[in-house]
Coordinates of C-alpha atoms and ligand atoms in Angstrom, one line a residue:
M228 CA 195.6 114.0 54.5
P229 CA 195.3 117.7 53.9
T230 CA 197.4 118.6 50.9
V231 CA 198.6 122.1 50.1
P232 CA 195.7 122.7 47.6
E233 CA 193.2 121.5 50.3
I234 CA 194.7 123.8 52.9
M235 CA 194.4 126.7 50.4
A236 CA 190.8 125.7 49.5
R237 CA 189.6 125.6 53.2
E238 CA 186.4 127.6 53.5
R239 CA 186.7 130.8 55.6
S240 CA 183.4 129.8 57.3
G241 CA 184.7 126.3 58.2
P242 CA 186.7 125.2 61.3
P243 CA 190.0 127.0 61.8
I244 CA 193.2 125.3 60.5
T245 CA 195.1 123.6 63.4
M246 CA 198.9 123.7 63.3
L247 CA 201.3 122.5 66.0
T248 CA 205.0 122.1 66.1
A249 CA 206.7 118.7 66.6
Y250 CA 210.3 117.8 66.5
D251 CA 210.3 114.0 66.8
K252 CA 208.5 110.9 65.8
S253 CA 206.5 110.2 69.0
I254 CA 205.0 113.7 69.3
A255 CA 204.4 113.9 65.6
E256 CA 202.4 110.6 65.8
I257 CA 200.4 112.0 68.7
A258 CA 199.6 115.2 66.9
D259 CA 198.7 113.4 63.7
L260 CA 196.4 111.0 65.5
A261 CA 194.8 114.0 67.3
G262 CA 193.8 115.3 63.9
I263 CA 196.2 118.3 63.7
D264 CA 196.0 119.6 60.1
I265 CA 199.6 120.8 59.8
V266 CA 202.6 119.6 61.8
L267 CA 205.3 122.3 61.8
V268 CA 208.9 121.3 62.3
G269 CA 209.7 124.7 63.7
D270 CA 213.3 126.0 64.1
S271 CA 212.0 126.5 67.6
V272 CA 213.6 123.0 67.9
G273 CA 216.7 125.1 68.7
N274 CA 215.1 126.5 71.9
T275 CA 213.0 123.5 72.9
V276 CA 214.9 120.3 72.1
L277 CA 218.4 121.5 71.5
G278 CA 218.7 124.0 74.3
Y279 CA 220.0 126.9 72.3
E280 CA 219.2 130.4 73.6
T281 CA 217.8 131.5 70.2
T282 CA 216.9 129.8 66.9
L283 CA 220.0 131.3 65.3
P284 CA 222.4 128.4 65.6
V285 CA 220.0 125.8 64.1
T286 CA 221.5 124.2 61.0
I287 CA 220.0 122.7 57.9
E288 CA 221.3 119.3 58.9
E289 CA 219.5 119.5 62.3
M290 CA 216.3 120.6 60.5
I291 CA 216.6 117.7 58.0
S292 CA 217.1 115.2 60.8
H293 CA 214.1 116.4 62.9
T294 CA 212.0 116.7 59.8
A295 CA 212.7 113.1 58.7
A296 CA 211.8 111.9 62.3
V297 CA 208.5 113.9 62.2
V298 CA 207.7 112.5 58.8
R299 CA 208.2 109.0 60.1
G300 CA 205.5 109.6 62.8
V301 CA 202.9 111.2 60.5
K302 CA 200.3 109.5 58.4
E303 CA 197.7 112.3 57.7
S304 CA 198.9 115.7 58.7
L305 CA 200.7 118.0 56.2
V306 CA 204.4 118.4 57.3
V307 CA 205.9 121.9 56.9
T308 CA 209.4 122.6 57.9
D309 CA 211.3 125.8 58.7
L310 CA 214.3 127.0 56.7
P311 CA 216.7 128.1 59.5
F312 CA 218.6 131.4 59.8
L313 CA 220.6 132.3 56.7
S314 CA 219.8 129.0 54.9
V315 CA 217.5 131.0 52.5
G316 CA 217.6 134.5 51.0
V317 CA 221.4 134.9 50.8
D318 CA 222.1 133.2 47.5
E319 CA 219.4 132.0 45.1
S320 CA 220.9 128.6 44.2
V321 CA 221.9 127.8 47.8
S322 CA 218.3 128.7 48.9
I323 CA 216.9 126.4 46.3
M324 CA 219.2 123.5 47.3
N325 CA 218.4 124.0 51.0
A326 CA 214.6 124.1 50.4
G327 CA 214.9 121.1 48.1
K328 CA 216.8 119.1 50.8
M329 CA 213.8 119.6 53.1
L330 CA 211.6 117.8 50.6
K331 CA 214.1 115.4 49.1
M332 CA 215.9 114.3 52.3
G333 CA 213.6 115.4 55.1
G334 CA 210.4 114.3 53.3
A335 CA 208.5 117.5 54.2
D336 CA 205.5 118.6 52.1
A337 CA 206.4 122.3 52.2
V338 CA 208.9 124.8 53.7
K339 CA 208.3 127.9 55.9
I340 CA 210.4 131.0 55.5
E341 CA 210.6 133.9 57.9
S342 CA 209.8 136.6 55.4
G343 CA 211.2 140.0 54.4
P344 CA 211.2 142.0 51.2
H345 CA 214.2 139.9 50.1
T346 CA 212.3 136.6 50.3
I347 CA 209.6 137.6 47.8
P348 CA 211.7 136.6 44.7
I349 CA 212.9 133.4 46.3
T350 CA 209.4 132.4 47.3
K351 CA 208.3 132.9 43.6
R352 CA 211.3 130.8 42.4
L353 CA 210.7 128.0 44.8
V354 CA 207.0 127.9 44.0
D355 CA 207.9 127.8 40.2
L356 CA 210.1 124.8 41.0
G357 CA 207.3 123.0 42.8
I358 CA 208.3 123.7 46.4
P359 CA 205.3 124.9 48.4
V360 CA 206.1 127.9 50.6
M361 CA 204.5 129.1 53.8
A362 CA 205.4 132.7 54.5
H363 CA 205.9 134.2 58.1
V364 CA 205.5 137.8 59.0
G365 CA 205.2 139.9 62.2
L366 CA 207.6 138.8 65.0
L367 CA 210.5 136.9 63.3
P368 CA 212.6 135.2 65.9
Q369 CA 215.5 134.8 63.4
R370 CA 215.8 138.7 63.6
I371 CA 216.1 138.7 67.4
R372 CA 219.5 140.4 67.3
Q373 CA 218.0 143.2 65.2
I374 CA 214.8 143.6 67.2
G375 CA 216.4 143.2 70.7
G376 CA 213.5 141.2 72.2
Y377 CA 210.4 139.1 71.4
Y378 CA 208.2 142.2 71.2
Q379 CA 204.8 142.5 69.5
Q380 CA 205.1 143.9 66.0
G381 CA 202.9 146.1 63.9
T382 CA 202.0 148.3 66.8
D383 CA 202.3 151.6 64.9
E384 CA 200.7 152.6 61.6
S385 CA 203.9 152.4 59.4
S386 CA 205.0 149.0 60.7
A387 CA 201.5 147.6 60.4
L388 CA 201.4 148.8 56.8
E389 CA 204.8 147.2 56.2
I390 CA 203.6 143.9 57.5
M391 CA 200.5 144.0 55.4
E392 CA 202.5 144.8 52.2
L393 CA 204.9 142.0 53.0
A394 CA 202.0 139.6 53.4
K395 CA 200.5 140.7 50.1
G396 CA 203.9 140.5 48.4
H397 CA 204.3 136.8 49.5
E398 CA 200.7 135.9 48.5
N399 CA 201.5 137.4 45.0
A400 CA 204.7 135.4 44.9
G401 CA 202.8 132.2 45.4
A402 CA 203.0 131.4 49.1
F403 CA 200.1 129.0 50.0
A404 CA 199.6 130.2 53.6
I405 CA 201.2 132.7 55.9
V406 CA 202.0 132.7 59.7
L407 CA 201.2 136.0 61.5
E408 CA 203.2 136.1 64.7
H409 CA 202.7 138.4 67.7
M410 CA 200.8 141.4 66.3
P411 CA 197.6 143.2 67.4
S412 CA 194.5 141.3 66.6
D413 CA 193.0 144.0 64.4
I414 CA 196.1 144.1 62.2
A415 CA 195.9 140.3 61.9
K416 CA 192.2 140.6 61.0
N417 CA 192.9 143.2 58.3
I418 CA 195.6 141.0 56.8
T419 CA 193.4 138.0 56.9
D420 CA 190.5 139.9 55.2
G421 CA 192.9 141.2 52.5
L422 CA 194.4 137.9 51.5
E423 CA 193.0 134.9 49.6
I424 CA 195.5 132.5 51.2
P425 CA 195.0 131.3 54.8
T426 CA 196.6 133.1 57.7
I427 CA 197.7 131.1 60.7
G428 CA 198.2 133.1 63.8
I429 CA 200.3 132.8 66.9
G430 CA 199.8 135.7 69.4
A431 CA 197.7 137.4 66.7
G432 CA 194.2 137.0 68.1
P433 CA 191.1 135.0 67.1
H434 CA 190.5 136.3 63.5
T435 CA 193.1 134.4 61.6
R436 CA 192.1 131.4 59.6
G437 CA 194.2 129.0 61.7
Q438 CA 196.2 128.9 64.9
V439 CA 199.7 127.5 65.7
L440 CA 201.5 127.0 69.0
V441 CA 204.8 125.4 70.1
V442 CA 204.0 121.9 71.3
D443 CA 206.1 122.1 74.4
D444 CA 204.0 125.1 75.6
V445 CA 200.7 123.3 74.7
I446 CA 201.5 120.1 76.7
G447 CA 203.2 121.8 79.6
L448 CA 206.8 120.7 79.0
S449 CA 208.3 124.3 78.7
N450 CA 209.6 126.0 81.8
S451 CA 208.1 129.3 80.8
L452 CA 205.5 130.4 78.2
P453 CA 205.3 133.4 75.9
P454 CA 202.4 135.7 76.9
F455 CA 200.2 134.5 74.1
A456 CA 200.6 130.8 74.6
R457 CA 198.5 128.5 76.7
K458 CA 199.3 125.3 78.6
F459 CA 196.7 122.6 78.0
G460 CA 198.3 119.9 80.0
D461 CA 201.1 119.2 82.5
V462 CA 203.5 116.7 80.9
R463 CA 206.5 118.1 82.8
T464 CA 205.0 117.1 86.2
E465 CA 203.8 113.7 84.8
M466 CA 207.3 113.0 83.4
S467 CA 209.0 114.1 86.5
N468 CA 206.7 111.8 88.7
A469 CA 207.3 108.8 86.4
I470 CA 211.1 109.3 86.4
K471 CA 211.2 109.8 90.2
K472 CA 209.1 106.6 90.7
Y473 CA 211.3 104.6 88.4
R474 CA 214.4 105.8 90.3
E475 CA 212.8 105.0 93.7
E476 CA 211.8 101.5 92.6
V477 CA 215.3 100.8 91.3
I478 CA 217.0 101.9 94.5
S479 CA 214.5 100.1 96.7
R480 CA 214.8 97.0 94.5
K481 CA 211.1 96.9 93.7
F482 CA 212.0 97.0 90.0
P483 CA 212.7 94.8 88.2
P484 CA 210.8 91.7 89.6
E485 CA 212.5 88.3 89.9
D486 CA 211.2 86.8 86.7
T487 CA 210.0 88.5 83.6
D488 CA 209.1 86.4 80.5
Ligands
KIV282 O1 209.7 127.8 64.9 C1 208.5 127.8 65.2 O2 208.0 127.1 66.1 C2 207.6 128.8 64.5 C3 206.2 128.9 65.0 C4 206.2 129.6 66.3 C5 205.3 129.6 64.1 O3 208.0 129.4 63.6

């Protein structure tokens, strides 16, 4: 099982770190058996499983429940879970309790925090208390109301510099890895070259030390994909065919058969 120190110690020249979201036991088990290094219980559960328009309504209780389900499906992968909107960074002791719940009640190995200048001190405090933190810079979906859309970040010199400084600040605060979301590939490369900790990219080009995607996009369950994602399968069609077949066989009385032992 990759531990936090093992993820940190991964050689730059070695294979990239693989990270994929999961929100339930079955998919977590499949990801784990496929050899995914890090299973992320993303607050994207809000969009994918729970049907919210954004990640903003996701609660700590929902994250704990999905985290515990994922942990029950995983044997080898590291499980990292998101701290949802406003559960961290408002009040220090509330942030600590919420992060602690993810490890104590959810069983996660680490938490991920959408980062800003205000999350540097809390990252340090959590790390001091023994809670590993993955930082997250670039496009931050929890700031959707402020940004106004899921746009690429770091596209001008000053915002690129801001992201770089934020990344360095979180490394100095003790984060063990950092997600770089939706930014130009050369900015992601500069950040990756300038940090000791591994960078894990999503829509940030090929130069980061790992990659992450949302599992619904990867398996082809989502209705639509962000521009940087890729569909590697077509589970939606498979599921639809299986469900239609089941329905047809029930109404035509082909299923169930007369005797089943
Ligand atoms: O919530 C999520 O799934 C994420 C990834 C996209 C990095 O934060």
